[in-house]
Amino acid sequence: MQQGSFAVDRTHRWAALALVIVATTLLVLGIYHGLLQVLYRAGWIRAASFLGLEYYQGLTLHGVVNAIVYTTFFEVAFGYVVVKHFLRIPLDSRITVLAVAMMLVGTVMAAVPILAGKASVLYTFYPPLKASPWFYVGASLLVVGSWIPFFQWIAAYLQWRRLHPDQDTPLAVVGILSTFTVWLIATIPLAVEVLVLLLPWSLGWTASVDVVLARTLFWFFGHPLVYFWLLPAYVMYYVMVPPLVGGKLFSDKAARLAFLLFIVFSAPVGLHHQYADPGVSSSYKWLHGFFTFCVAIPSFITAFTVAASLEHGARQNGGRGLFGWWAKLPYFDEQRYLFAYAFPGLVLFLFGGITGIVNASVTMNNVVHNTAWIPGHFHTTLGGPVFLAFLGLSLWMLTELGGKPLRLTRWNVAVPYVWAIGVVLFSIGLSVAGILGEPRRTNMALSYSNPDSPLFQPQWEIWTKLGAVGGILMAAAMVIYFAVFFATLFAPAQPVREIRFPTAEALRYESLGVARNFTPWVVVAVIFLVIAYVPPLIEVLGGSTVPSPPYQPFSPVPVGQ
Ligand code: HAS
């Protein structure tokens, strides 16, 4: 790669490329274990892994790689590109290299115990499942490594503000800074959980652990985490998609408001994952349920703003009538492939949003909690808009930062559609099975999906198999994606140039005074967090629950073998 005086300089191009390439390579393992999970649940294979990993080990690998490592690596890479491109403030390369190195070393430290069977604790790693200390140390390094870029970006942003006191912050930067504000808020309770509870317990310094406290701290992290995943996709929808469809962003004000509302509402909601937990009063659960409905508001704003922007673009291209304009969107345009990675994700998110609202309702949650419905929900959110946006943007970074010409362009635009059809089948299968009572995270081949077992449940069979057909399609989409990604990676590089970042113009600019400053939003977020979390944490710390000794999931020898 040539040296150039580009906004995204050589070090940051390499840093972002390294993160994207490592993340995508690891994804091969994560996707492979996803496919094995779904085939195993359907009873189509008798072992959960061809690599000798047991069921919970494979599920841990699938969740940790896809949901934690891939997402964090991608987001730090994309954050560097956005901040460097839009702010054009120099960042200290040594600090960037340190951050990337910490993330890589942390990932290796966490991966080794998983592969050795000493950290089969799933991506939620809540006790009494216990992992090797190296797993917790590795995960902590990954998280701390991802904080460092955020502090670099805050310093760059403050410098930019001093240089441009009268300008609104570029929308993409508002999106990235909101994303990482949510991440920082979320990861502080995680750090407390790991450093105060899990690591000493894993090292043998404490004999038992307070499971309810650990779960409460985990979900304090775990729900804002989902918006950490979602917001970069919103950056794509608001900033990059409107120019791709030949239009403008319908409301710049609404977009800024949506990002900032996530800072306020994404965290005081974690107890909606614990409606069924003992040890936490139902009044606090209801409060978190109320905040959960509030956190859907910025997504509703996004649905209307993005739909209006798509319609505006399509009408500029001659679209007419109530629905006729749909025909003018570039669904299969190989050059504007980022639209193909955006659109099916948006459609999937309509279902992800509706199922999320079901989950949030305390009463309806009783029906679906801990059932297959939940993976049905999160494959239309995390596996829908988020994953597709990350796949598309990873390719975009590879071509823009690495000077690589995109290969297999026709196959490439098929990927998101094949994936989306797979997700629809997968999620219908799991959601219906879930409503019929099929549990999630259960070694089905040992029990319910095995006709030789007395626990066999025939009413789930057809839905589990439908889910498996969806899973096969998802895997097929990913095989094509990997072919496109690696063919592009190994294509001869062209001279690198300034990156082309599709950037929306607003249909009209109306400055929103309160959106020009992050501080009031962070202050309100902290107030809401204190209201939502201090009373339940005091209650949990009061110790109404009994600490638990460690527990290992049983060995997965299928019935009949
Ligand atoms: Fe969730 C569980 C509630 C959003 C991920 N969620 C999970 C888990 C994951 C996850 C991974 O209240 C499982 C965790 C575990 O392992 O236990 N979730 C919600 C709610 C929302 C929500 C209310 N979740 C997400 C997002 C995720 C995600 C986003 C990942 C990125 N979720 C829950 C609850 C649970 C839960 C409970 C716990 C359940 C339990 O019992 O365990 C909301 O934020 C959703 C709001 C979304 C919308 C949709 C807006 C639609 C848009 C698309 C517009 C389309 C266009 C195209 C423009 C309101 C923006 C037009 C095209 C046409 C064809 C018309």
Coordinates of C-alpha atoms and ligand atoms in Angstrom, one line a residue:
M1 CA 0.0 0.0 0.0
Q2 CA 1.4 3.4 -0.9
Q3 CA 1.8 6.2 1.6
G4 CA -0.5 9.1 1.0
S5 CA -1.6 12.3 2.8
F6 CA -5.1 10.9 3.1
A7 CA -7.7 11.6 5.8
V8 CA -7.5 8.0 6.7
D9 CA -3.7 7.6 6.9
R10 CA -1.6 4.5 6.4
T11 CA -1.6 3.3 10.0
H12 CA -5.3 3.7 10.4
R13 CA -6.0 2.0 7.0
W14 CA -3.8 -0.9 8.2
A15 CA -5.3 -1.0 11.6
A16 CA -8.9 -1.1 10.3
L17 CA -8.0 -3.6 7.6
A18 CA -6.3 -5.9 10.1
L19 CA -9.4 -5.8 12.3
V20 CA -11.7 -6.5 9.4
I21 CA -9.6 -9.3 8.0
V22 CA -9.1 -11.1 11.3
A23 CA -12.8 -10.7 12.2
T24 CA -14.0 -12.1 8.9
T25 CA -11.5 -15.0 9.1
L26 CA -12.7 -15.9 12.6
L27 CA -16.3 -15.6 11.3
V28 CA -15.7 -18.7 9.2
L29 CA -15.5 -20.6 12.5
G30 CA -18.4 -18.9 14.1
I31 CA -20.7 -19.5 11.1
Y32 CA -19.6 -23.1 10.8
H33 CA -20.6 -23.8 14.4
G34 CA -23.9 -22.0 13.8
L35 CA -24.7 -24.4 11.0
L36 CA -23.7 -27.4 13.2
Q37 CA -26.0 -26.2 16.0
V38 CA -29.1 -26.0 13.8
L39 CA -28.4 -29.4 12.1
Y40 CA -27.8 -31.0 15.5
R41 CA -31.0 -29.6 16.9
A42 CA -32.9 -30.9 13.9
G43 CA -31.4 -34.4 14.5
W44 CA -29.7 -34.3 11.1
I45 CA -26.3 -34.8 12.6
R46 CA -25.4 -36.8 15.7
A47 CA -22.5 -34.8 16.9
A48 CA -22.5 -31.0 17.4
S49 CA -19.1 -30.6 15.9
F50 CA -16.8 -32.2 13.4
L51 CA -13.9 -30.6 15.2
G52 CA -14.4 -32.7 18.3
L53 CA -16.0 -29.9 20.3
E54 CA -19.0 -30.7 22.5
Y55 CA -22.4 -29.0 22.2
Y56 CA -21.9 -26.2 24.7
Q57 CA -18.4 -25.6 23.5
G58 CA -19.6 -25.2 19.9
L59 CA -22.4 -22.9 21.0
T60 CA -19.9 -20.8 23.0
L61 CA -17.7 -20.5 20.0
H62 CA -20.6 -19.5 17.8
G63 CA -21.8 -16.8 20.2
V64 CA -18.5 -15.4 21.3
V65 CA -17.0 -15.2 17.8
N66 CA -20.2 -13.8 16.1
A67 CA -21.7 -11.7 18.7
I68 CA -18.6 -10.4 20.7
V69 CA -15.4 -10.6 18.6
Y70 CA -16.7 -10.0 15.1
T71 CA -18.9 -7.1 16.1
T72 CA -16.3 -5.4 18.3
F73 CA -13.5 -5.7 15.8
F74 CA -15.7 -4.4 13.0
E75 CA -17.0 -1.5 15.0
V76 CA -13.6 -0.3 16.1
A77 CA -12.4 -0.5 12.4
F78 CA -15.5 1.4 11.1
G79 CA -15.2 3.9 14.0
Y80 CA -11.6 4.8 12.9
V81 CA -12.7 5.2 9.3
V82 CA -15.6 7.4 10.2
V83 CA -13.7 9.6 12.7
K84 CA -10.6 10.0 10.5
H85 CA -12.7 10.6 7.3
F86 CA -15.1 13.2 8.7
L87 CA -13.0 15.0 11.4
R88 CA -9.6 14.9 9.7
I89 CA -7.8 15.3 13.0
P90 CA -4.5 13.4 13.4
L91 CA -4.6 10.5 15.9
D92 CA -1.6 9.0 17.6
S93 CA -0.7 5.9 15.6
R94 CA 1.2 4.3 18.6
I95 CA -2.0 4.4 20.6
T96 CA -4.0 2.9 17.8
V97 CA -1.4 0.1 17.4
L98 CA -1.6 -0.6 21.1
A99 CA -5.4 -0.8 21.1
V100 CA -5.5 -3.2 18.1
A101 CA -2.7 -5.3 19.7
M102 CA -4.7 -5.6 23.0
M103 CA -7.8 -6.6 21.1
L104 CA -5.9 -9.3 19.2
V105 CA -4.1 -10.7 22.2
G106 CA -7.3 -10.6 24.3
T107 CA -9.1 -12.6 21.6
V108 CA -6.4 -15.3 21.5
M109 CA -6.3 -15.5 25.3
A110 CA -10.1 -16.1 25.3
A111 CA -10.1 -18.4 22.3
V112 CA -7.6 -20.9 23.7
P113 CA -9.6 -22.0 26.7
I114 CA -12.8 -22.2 24.6
L115 CA -11.0 -24.5 22.2
A116 CA -9.5 -26.5 25.0
G117 CA -13.0 -27.1 26.5
K118 CA -12.3 -24.9 29.6
A119 CA -14.7 -22.1 28.9
S120 CA -18.0 -23.7 27.7
V121 CA -19.9 -20.8 29.3
L122 CA -21.8 -19.4 26.3
Y123 CA -21.5 -15.8 25.2
T124 CA -23.4 -14.7 28.3
F125 CA -20.9 -16.5 30.6
Y126 CA -23.1 -16.2 33.6
P127 CA -22.3 -18.3 36.6
P128 CA -22.6 -20.9 37.9
L129 CA -21.0 -21.9 34.6
K130 CA -17.3 -21.3 35.2
A131 CA -14.5 -20.6 32.8
S132 CA -10.7 -20.7 33.0
P133 CA -9.3 -17.4 34.3
W134 CA -7.6 -16.9 30.9
F135 CA -11.0 -16.5 29.3
Y136 CA -12.0 -13.7 31.6
V137 CA -8.6 -12.0 31.3
G138 CA -8.8 -12.3 27.5
A139 CA -12.3 -10.9 27.3
S140 CA -11.3 -8.0 29.6
L141 CA -8.3 -7.2 27.3
L142 CA -10.6 -7.2 24.3
V143 CA -13.0 -4.8 26.0
V144 CA -10.3 -2.4 27.3
G145 CA -8.6 -2.5 23.9
S146 CA -11.9 -1.3 22.4
W147 CA -12.2 1.6 24.9
I148 CA -8.8 3.1 23.9
P149 CA -10.0 4.2 20.4
F150 CA -13.1 5.8 21.9
F151 CA -10.9 8.0 24.1
Q152 CA -8.8 8.9 21.1
W153 CA -12.0 9.9 19.2
I154 CA -13.3 12.0 22.1
A155 CA -10.1 14.0 22.1
A156 CA -10.3 14.4 18.3
Y157 CA -13.9 15.4 18.5
L158 CA -13.2 18.1 21.1
Q159 CA -10.4 19.4 19.0
W160 CA -12.7 19.5 16.0
R161 CA -15.3 21.3 18.0
R162 CA -12.8 24.0 18.9
L163 CA -11.8 24.4 15.3
H164 CA -15.4 24.4 14.0
P165 CA -17.5 26.1 16.7
D166 CA -20.4 27.0 14.4
Q167 CA -20.8 23.6 12.6
D168 CA -23.0 20.7 13.4
T169 CA -21.0 17.5 14.1
P170 CA -21.0 15.3 11.0
L171 CA -23.9 12.8 11.4
A172 CA -21.8 9.7 11.0
V173 CA -19.5 11.0 13.9
V174 CA -22.6 11.6 16.1
G175 CA -23.6 8.0 15.3
I176 CA -20.1 6.5 16.2
L177 CA -19.7 8.6 19.3
S178 CA -23.2 7.6 20.4
T179 CA -22.3 3.9 19.7
F180 CA -19.2 4.0 21.8
T181 CA -20.8 6.1 24.6
V182 CA -23.4 3.2 24.9
W183 CA -20.5 0.7 24.9
L184 CA -18.6 2.5 27.6
I185 CA -21.7 2.8 29.8
A186 CA -22.4 -0.9 29.2
T187 CA -18.9 -2.3 29.8
I188 CA -18.4 -0.7 33.2
P189 CA -20.8 -3.1 35.0
L190 CA -19.3 -5.9 32.9
A191 CA -15.8 -5.0 34.2
V192 CA -17.2 -5.0 37.8
E193 CA -18.7 -8.4 37.2
V194 CA -15.6 -9.9 35.7
L195 CA -13.0 -8.3 38.0
V196 CA -14.9 -8.5 41.3
L197 CA -17.0 -11.7 40.9
L198 CA -15.9 -14.0 38.2
L199 CA -12.1 -13.8 38.0
P200 CA -11.5 -14.2 41.8
W201 CA -14.0 -17.1 41.7
S202 CA -12.3 -18.7 38.7
L203 CA -8.9 -18.3 40.3
G204 CA -10.1 -20.1 43.4
W205 CA -9.8 -17.0 45.6
T206 CA -13.6 -17.2 46.4
A207 CA -15.5 -20.4 46.9
S208 CA -18.9 -19.4 45.4
V209 CA -20.5 -16.6 43.5
D210 CA -23.8 -14.7 43.8
V211 CA -25.6 -15.8 40.6
V212 CA -28.3 -13.1 40.7
L213 CA -25.8 -10.3 41.3
A214 CA -23.7 -11.6 38.4
R215 CA -26.7 -11.9 36.1
T216 CA -27.9 -8.4 37.0
L217 CA -24.5 -6.9 36.2
F218 CA -24.3 -9.0 33.0
W219 CA -27.6 -7.7 31.7
F220 CA -26.7 -4.2 32.8
F221 CA -24.1 -4.7 30.0
G222 CA -26.1 -7.1 27.8
H223 CA -28.9 -5.0 26.6
P224 CA -27.0 -1.8 25.8
L225 CA -24.7 -4.2 24.0
V226 CA -27.4 -4.8 21.4
Y227 CA -27.6 -1.1 20.6
F228 CA -23.8 -1.0 20.4
W229 CA -24.3 -3.6 17.6
L230 CA -27.2 -1.7 16.0
L231 CA -26.0 1.8 15.8
P232 CA -23.3 1.4 13.1
A233 CA -26.0 -0.1 10.9
Y234 CA -28.0 3.1 11.6
V235 CA -25.0 5.1 10.5
M236 CA -25.1 3.2 7.2
Y237 CA -28.9 3.7 6.8
Y238 CA -28.9 7.4 7.6
V239 CA -25.6 8.5 6.0
M240 CA -24.8 6.0 3.2
V241 CA -28.1 4.7 1.9
P242 CA -29.8 7.9 0.8
P243 CA -27.2 8.9 -1.8
L244 CA -27.1 5.2 -3.0
V245 CA -30.8 5.5 -3.9
G246 CA -30.3 8.9 -5.5
G247 CA -32.0 10.9 -2.7
K248 CA -31.5 12.8 0.4
L249 CA -31.9 12.1 4.1
F250 CA -35.5 12.9 4.9
S251 CA -34.7 14.4 8.3
D252 CA -31.2 15.1 9.6
K253 CA -32.8 16.3 12.9
A254 CA -34.7 13.0 13.4
A255 CA -31.5 11.0 12.8
R256 CA -29.5 13.0 15.4
L257 CA -32.3 12.6 17.8
A258 CA -32.5 8.9 17.3
F259 CA -28.8 8.4 18.0
L260 CA -28.9 10.6 21.1
L261 CA -32.0 8.9 22.5
F262 CA -30.1 5.6 22.4
I263 CA -27.6 7.1 24.9
V264 CA -30.5 7.8 27.2
F265 CA -32.6 4.7 26.9
S266 CA -30.4 1.8 25.9
A267 CA -29.1 1.0 29.4
P268 CA -31.9 1.2 32.1
V269 CA -33.6 -1.9 30.6
G270 CA -31.5 -4.9 31.5
L271 CA -34.0 -6.5 33.9
H272 CA -36.2 -7.4 30.9
H273 CA -33.9 -10.3 30.5
Q274 CA -34.5 -11.3 34.1
Y275 CA -38.3 -11.1 34.4
A276 CA -38.2 -14.8 35.4
D277 CA -35.3 -14.4 37.9
P278 CA -35.9 -14.6 41.6
G279 CA -34.3 -12.1 44.0
V280 CA -35.4 -8.9 42.1
S281 CA -38.7 -7.3 43.0
S282 CA -41.3 -7.1 40.3
S283 CA -41.7 -3.3 40.6
Y284 CA -38.1 -2.9 39.3
K285 CA -38.8 -5.3 36.4
W286 CA -41.9 -3.3 35.5
L287 CA -39.8 -0.1 35.5
H288 CA -37.2 -1.7 33.1
G289 CA -40.1 -2.9 31.0
F290 CA -41.3 0.7 30.7
F291 CA -37.9 1.9 29.7
T292 CA -37.7 -0.9 27.1
F293 CA -40.8 0.5 25.4
C294 CA -39.0 3.9 25.4
V295 CA -35.9 2.4 23.7
A296 CA -38.0 1.2 20.8
I297 CA -38.9 4.9 20.0
P298 CA -35.6 5.8 18.2
S299 CA -36.0 2.7 16.1
F300 CA -39.6 3.7 15.2
I301 CA -38.1 7.2 14.3
T302 CA -35.5 5.4 12.2
A303 CA -38.2 3.2 10.4
F304 CA -40.1 6.3 9.3
T305 CA -37.1 8.5 8.4
V306 CA -35.3 5.7 6.4
A307 CA -38.5 4.7 4.6
A308 CA -39.2 8.4 3.7
S309 CA -35.6 8.8 2.5
L310 CA -35.9 5.6 0.3
E311 CA -39.2 7.0 -1.1
H312 CA -37.6 10.4 -1.8
G313 CA -34.7 8.8 -3.6
A314 CA -37.0 6.5 -5.6
R315 CA -39.2 9.4 -6.6
Q316 CA -36.2 11.4 -7.8
N317 CA -35.5 8.4 -10.1
G318 CA -39.0 8.6 -11.6
G319 CA -40.9 6.4 -9.1
R320 CA -44.6 7.2 -9.1
G321 CA -47.8 6.1 -7.3
L322 CA -48.4 4.8 -3.8
F323 CA -46.3 1.7 -4.2
G324 CA -44.8 2.2 -7.8
W325 CA -41.7 3.9 -6.4
W326 CA -40.6 0.6 -4.9
A327 CA -39.6 -0.5 -8.4
K328 CA -37.0 2.3 -8.6
L329 CA -34.8 1.1 -5.8
P330 CA -31.4 -0.4 -6.7
Y331 CA -32.0 -3.9 -5.2
F332 CA -29.5 -5.8 -7.4
D333 CA -27.2 -3.0 -8.5
E334 CA -23.7 -4.5 -8.3
Q335 CA -22.0 -1.1 -8.0
R336 CA -24.3 0.1 -5.3
Y337 CA -24.1 -3.2 -3.5
L338 CA -24.3 -1.5 -0.1
F339 CA -28.0 -1.0 -0.7
A340 CA -28.5 -4.8 -1.1
Y341 CA -26.8 -5.2 2.3
A342 CA -29.2 -2.6 3.8
F343 CA -32.6 -3.3 2.4
P344 CA -33.2 -7.0 3.5
G345 CA -31.8 -6.1 6.9
L346 CA -34.4 -3.3 7.2
V347 CA -37.2 -5.7 6.2
L348 CA -36.0 -8.3 8.7
F349 CA -35.9 -5.7 11.4
L350 CA -39.6 -5.1 11.1
F351 CA -40.0 -8.7 12.5
G352 CA -37.1 -8.2 14.9
G353 CA -38.8 -5.1 16.3
I354 CA -42.2 -6.7 16.7
T355 CA -40.8 -9.7 18.4
G356 CA -38.7 -7.4 20.7
I357 CA -41.9 -5.6 21.7
V358 CA -43.4 -9.0 22.6
N359 CA -40.4 -9.9 24.7
A360 CA -40.5 -6.5 26.5
S361 CA -44.1 -7.1 27.7
V362 CA -43.8 -8.7 31.2
T363 CA -46.8 -11.0 30.6
M364 CA -46.0 -12.1 27.1
N365 CA -42.4 -12.7 28.0
N366 CA -43.6 -15.5 30.3
V367 CA -44.6 -17.4 27.2
V368 CA -41.3 -17.0 25.3
H369 CA -38.6 -16.6 27.8
N370 CA -35.8 -19.2 27.5
T371 CA -37.5 -20.8 24.5
A372 CA -36.4 -21.1 20.9
W373 CA -38.4 -17.9 20.2
I374 CA -35.5 -15.8 21.6
P375 CA -32.9 -16.9 19.0
G376 CA -35.7 -16.4 16.5
H377 CA -35.9 -12.8 17.7
F378 CA -32.2 -12.1 17.7
H379 CA -31.5 -13.5 14.3
T380 CA -33.9 -10.9 12.9
T381 CA -32.1 -8.2 14.8
L382 CA -28.5 -9.0 15.3
G383 CA -28.5 -11.6 12.5
G384 CA -30.6 -9.2 10.3
P385 CA -29.9 -5.5 10.0
V386 CA -26.7 -5.6 12.1
F387 CA -25.0 -8.6 10.5
L388 CA -25.9 -7.6 6.9
A389 CA -24.7 -4.1 7.5
F390 CA -21.4 -5.3 8.9
L391 CA -20.9 -7.7 6.0
G392 CA -21.5 -5.0 3.4
L393 CA -19.4 -2.4 5.2
S394 CA -16.5 -4.9 5.7
L395 CA -16.4 -5.4 2.0
W396 CA -16.6 -1.7 1.5
M397 CA -13.7 -1.1 3.9
L398 CA -11.6 -3.8 2.2
T399 CA -12.1 -2.1 -1.2
E400 CA -11.7 1.5 -0.1
L401 CA -8.9 1.0 2.4
G402 CA -7.0 -1.7 0.7
G403 CA -7.4 -0.5 -2.9
K404 CA -8.8 -3.9 -3.9
P405 CA -11.3 -4.2 -6.8
L406 CA -14.4 -6.0 -5.7
R407 CA -14.6 -9.5 -7.1
L408 CA -17.6 -11.8 -7.9
T409 CA -19.8 -8.7 -8.0
R410 CA -22.9 -10.6 -9.3
W411 CA -22.6 -13.2 -6.6
N412 CA -22.1 -10.5 -4.0
V413 CA -25.5 -8.9 -4.4
A414 CA -27.1 -12.3 -4.0
V415 CA -25.6 -12.8 -0.6
P416 CA -27.9 -10.6 1.5
Y417 CA -31.1 -11.9 -0.2
V418 CA -30.1 -15.6 0.3
W419 CA -29.1 -14.8 3.9
A420 CA -32.4 -13.0 4.5
I421 CA -34.6 -15.8 3.1
G422 CA -32.6 -18.2 5.3
V423 CA -33.1 -16.0 8.4
V424 CA -36.9 -15.8 7.7
L425 CA -37.2 -19.6 7.5
F426 CA -34.9 -20.1 10.5
S427 CA -36.7 -17.5 12.6
I428 CA -40.2 -18.8 11.7
G429 CA -39.1 -22.3 12.6
L430 CA -37.6 -21.3 15.9
S431 CA -40.3 -18.8 16.9
V432 CA -43.2 -21.2 16.4
A433 CA -41.3 -24.0 18.1
G434 CA -40.6 -21.6 20.9
I435 CA -44.3 -20.8 21.3
L436 CA -44.9 -24.5 21.4
G437 CA -42.4 -24.6 24.3
E438 CA -39.1 -25.7 22.7
P439 CA -36.3 -24.6 25.0
R440 CA -33.2 -22.7 23.8
R441 CA -29.6 -23.7 24.6
T442 CA -30.6 -27.2 25.4
N443 CA -28.7 -30.3 24.1
M444 CA -31.7 -31.5 22.0
A445 CA -30.0 -34.6 20.6
L446 CA -29.8 -35.9 24.2
S447 CA -33.4 -35.2 24.8
Y448 CA -36.3 -33.7 23.0
S449 CA -35.4 -34.1 19.3
N450 CA -34.3 -37.7 19.6
P451 CA -37.1 -40.2 18.9
D452 CA -35.3 -42.7 21.1
S453 CA -35.6 -40.5 24.1
P454 CA -38.7 -40.6 26.4
L455 CA -38.6 -36.8 26.3
F456 CA -39.1 -36.7 22.5
Q457 CA -41.6 -33.9 21.5
P458 CA -43.0 -34.6 18.0
Q459 CA -44.8 -31.3 17.8
W460 CA -41.5 -29.4 17.6
E461 CA -40.0 -31.5 14.9
I462 CA -41.3 -29.9 11.8
W463 CA -40.5 -26.4 13.0
T464 CA -37.0 -27.4 14.1
K465 CA -36.4 -28.9 10.7
L466 CA -37.8 -25.7 9.0
G467 CA -35.2 -23.8 11.1
A468 CA -32.5 -26.1 9.9
V469 CA -33.4 -25.5 6.2
G470 CA -33.1 -21.7 7.0
G471 CA -29.8 -22.4 8.7
I472 CA -28.5 -24.2 5.6
L473 CA -29.5 -21.3 3.4
M474 CA -27.8 -18.9 5.8
A475 CA -24.6 -21.0 5.6
A476 CA -24.9 -21.1 1.8
A477 CA -25.1 -17.2 1.7
M478 CA -22.0 -17.1 3.9
V479 CA -20.0 -19.5 1.6
I480 CA -20.7 -17.1 -1.2
Y481 CA -19.8 -14.1 1.0
F482 CA -16.5 -15.7 2.0
A483 CA -15.7 -16.4 -1.6
V484 CA -16.4 -12.7 -2.5
F485 CA -14.4 -11.4 0.5
F486 CA -11.3 -13.5 0.1
A487 CA -11.3 -13.3 -3.8
T488 CA -11.3 -9.5 -3.3
L489 CA -8.7 -9.6 -0.5
F490 CA -6.3 -11.6 -2.7
A491 CA -6.9 -9.5 -5.9
P492 CA -4.0 -7.4 -7.0
A493 CA -4.2 -4.0 -5.2
Q494 CA -4.7 -0.8 -7.2
P495 CA -3.1 2.5 -6.1
V496 CA -4.9 3.6 -3.0
R497 CA -6.8 6.9 -3.0
E498 CA -8.9 9.0 -0.7
I499 CA -11.8 6.9 0.3
R500 CA -15.2 7.5 -1.2
F501 CA -17.7 7.6 1.6
P502 CA -21.3 8.0 0.4
T503 CA -22.6 10.8 2.5
A504 CA -26.2 12.0 2.6
E505 CA -27.3 15.5 2.2
A506 CA -30.3 16.4 4.3
L507 CA -33.5 17.3 2.5
R508 CA -33.5 20.4 4.7
Y509 CA -31.2 21.4 7.5
E510 CA -32.9 22.4 10.7
S511 CA -30.4 22.7 13.5
L512 CA -31.6 21.0 16.7
G513 CA -29.9 23.0 19.5
V514 CA -30.1 20.3 22.1
A515 CA -28.6 17.8 19.7
R516 CA -25.4 19.8 19.3
N517 CA -24.0 18.7 22.6
F518 CA -23.6 15.2 24.0
T519 CA -23.3 16.2 27.7
P520 CA -27.1 16.7 28.5
W521 CA -27.9 13.3 27.0
V522 CA -25.1 11.6 29.0
V523 CA -26.3 13.3 32.2
V524 CA -29.9 12.2 31.7
A525 CA -28.6 8.7 30.9
V526 CA -26.8 8.6 34.2
I527 CA -29.8 9.9 36.1
F528 CA -32.0 7.2 34.6
L529 CA -29.4 4.5 35.3
V530 CA -29.3 5.6 39.0
I531 CA -33.1 5.4 39.2
A532 CA -33.3 2.0 37.4
Y533 CA -30.3 0.2 38.9
V534 CA -29.4 1.5 42.4
P535 CA -32.5 0.1 44.1
P536 CA -32.4 -3.4 42.5
L537 CA -28.7 -3.6 43.1
I538 CA -29.1 -2.7 46.8
E539 CA -31.8 -5.4 47.0
V540 CA -29.6 -8.0 45.3
L541 CA -26.6 -7.1 47.4
G542 CA -28.9 -7.5 50.5
G543 CA -28.3 -11.2 49.8
S544 CA -31.8 -12.8 49.6
T545 CA -30.3 -15.4 47.2
V546 CA -27.9 -18.2 48.1
P547 CA -24.5 -18.2 46.4
S548 CA -23.8 -21.0 44.1
P549 CA -20.8 -23.4 43.6
P550 CA -19.6 -23.9 40.0
Y551 CA -21.5 -26.1 37.6
Q552 CA -20.4 -27.8 34.4
P553 CA -22.9 -28.7 31.7
F554 CA -23.2 -32.5 31.3
S555 CA -21.4 -34.5 28.6
P556 CA -23.4 -34.6 25.4
V557 CA -23.5 -38.3 24.6
P558 CA -26.7 -38.6 22.5
V559 CA -29.3 -41.1 23.7
G560 CA -29.0 -44.4 21.9
Q561 CA -25.2 -44.3 21.4
Ligands
HAS1 FE1 -33.8 -7.9 21.8 C1 -33.5 -10.6 23.9 C2 -36.4 -6.7 23.6 C3 -33.9 -5.0 19.8 C4 -30.8 -8.7 20.4 N1 -32.4 -9.4 22.1 C5 -32.5 -10.4 22.9 C6 -31.3 -11.2 22.8 C7 -30.6 -10.7 21.8 C8 -31.2 -9.5 21.4 C9 -29.2 -11.2 21.3 O1 -37.6 -7.2 26.4 C10 -31.1 -12.5 23.5 C11 -30.1 -12.4 24.7 C12 -29.9 -13.7 25.3 O2 -29.0 -14.4 24.9 O3 -30.6 -14.0 26.3 N2 -35.0 -6.2 21.7 C13 -36.0 -6.0 22.5 C14 -36.7 -4.7 22.1 C15 -36.0 -4.2 21.0 C16 -34.9 -5.2 20.8 C17 -37.9 -4.1 22.7 N3 -32.6 -7.0 20.4 C18 -32.8 -5.8 19.7 C19 -31.8 -5.6 18.8 C20 -30.8 -6.6 19.0 C21 -31.4 -7.5 19.9 C22 -31.7 -4.3 17.9 C23 -29.5 -6.8 18.3 C24 -28.9 -6.0 17.6 N4 -34.8 -8.5 23.4 C25 -35.8 -7.9 24.0 C26 -36.1 -8.6 25.3 C27 -35.3 -9.7 25.4 C28 -34.4 -9.6 24.2 C29 -37.1 -8.3 26.3 C30 -35.2 -10.7 26.5 C31 -36.1 -11.9 26.2 C32 -36.0 -13.0 27.2 O4 -36.9 -13.3 27.9 O5 -34.9 -13.6 27.3 C33 -36.3 -2.9 20.3 O6 -35.1 -2.1 20.3 C34 -36.8 -3.2 18.9 C35 -37.2 -1.9 18.3 C36 -37.3 -2.1 16.8 C37 -38.2 -1.6 16.0 C38 -38.2 -1.9 14.5 C39 -37.9 -0.7 13.7 C40 -37.8 -1.1 12.2 C41 -36.9 -0.6 11.3 C42 -37.0 -1.2 9.9 C43 -37.7 -0.3 9.0 C44 -37.8 -0.9 7.7 C45 -37.8 -0.1 6.5 C46 -37.9 -0.9 5.2 C47 -37.6 1.3 6.4 C48 -39.4 -0.8 16.5 C49 -35.9 0.4 11.7 C50 -39.3 -0.8 4.8 C51 -39.6 -2.0 4.0 C52 -40.8 -2.6 3.9 C53 -41.0 -3.8 3.1 C54 -42.1 -1.9 4.4

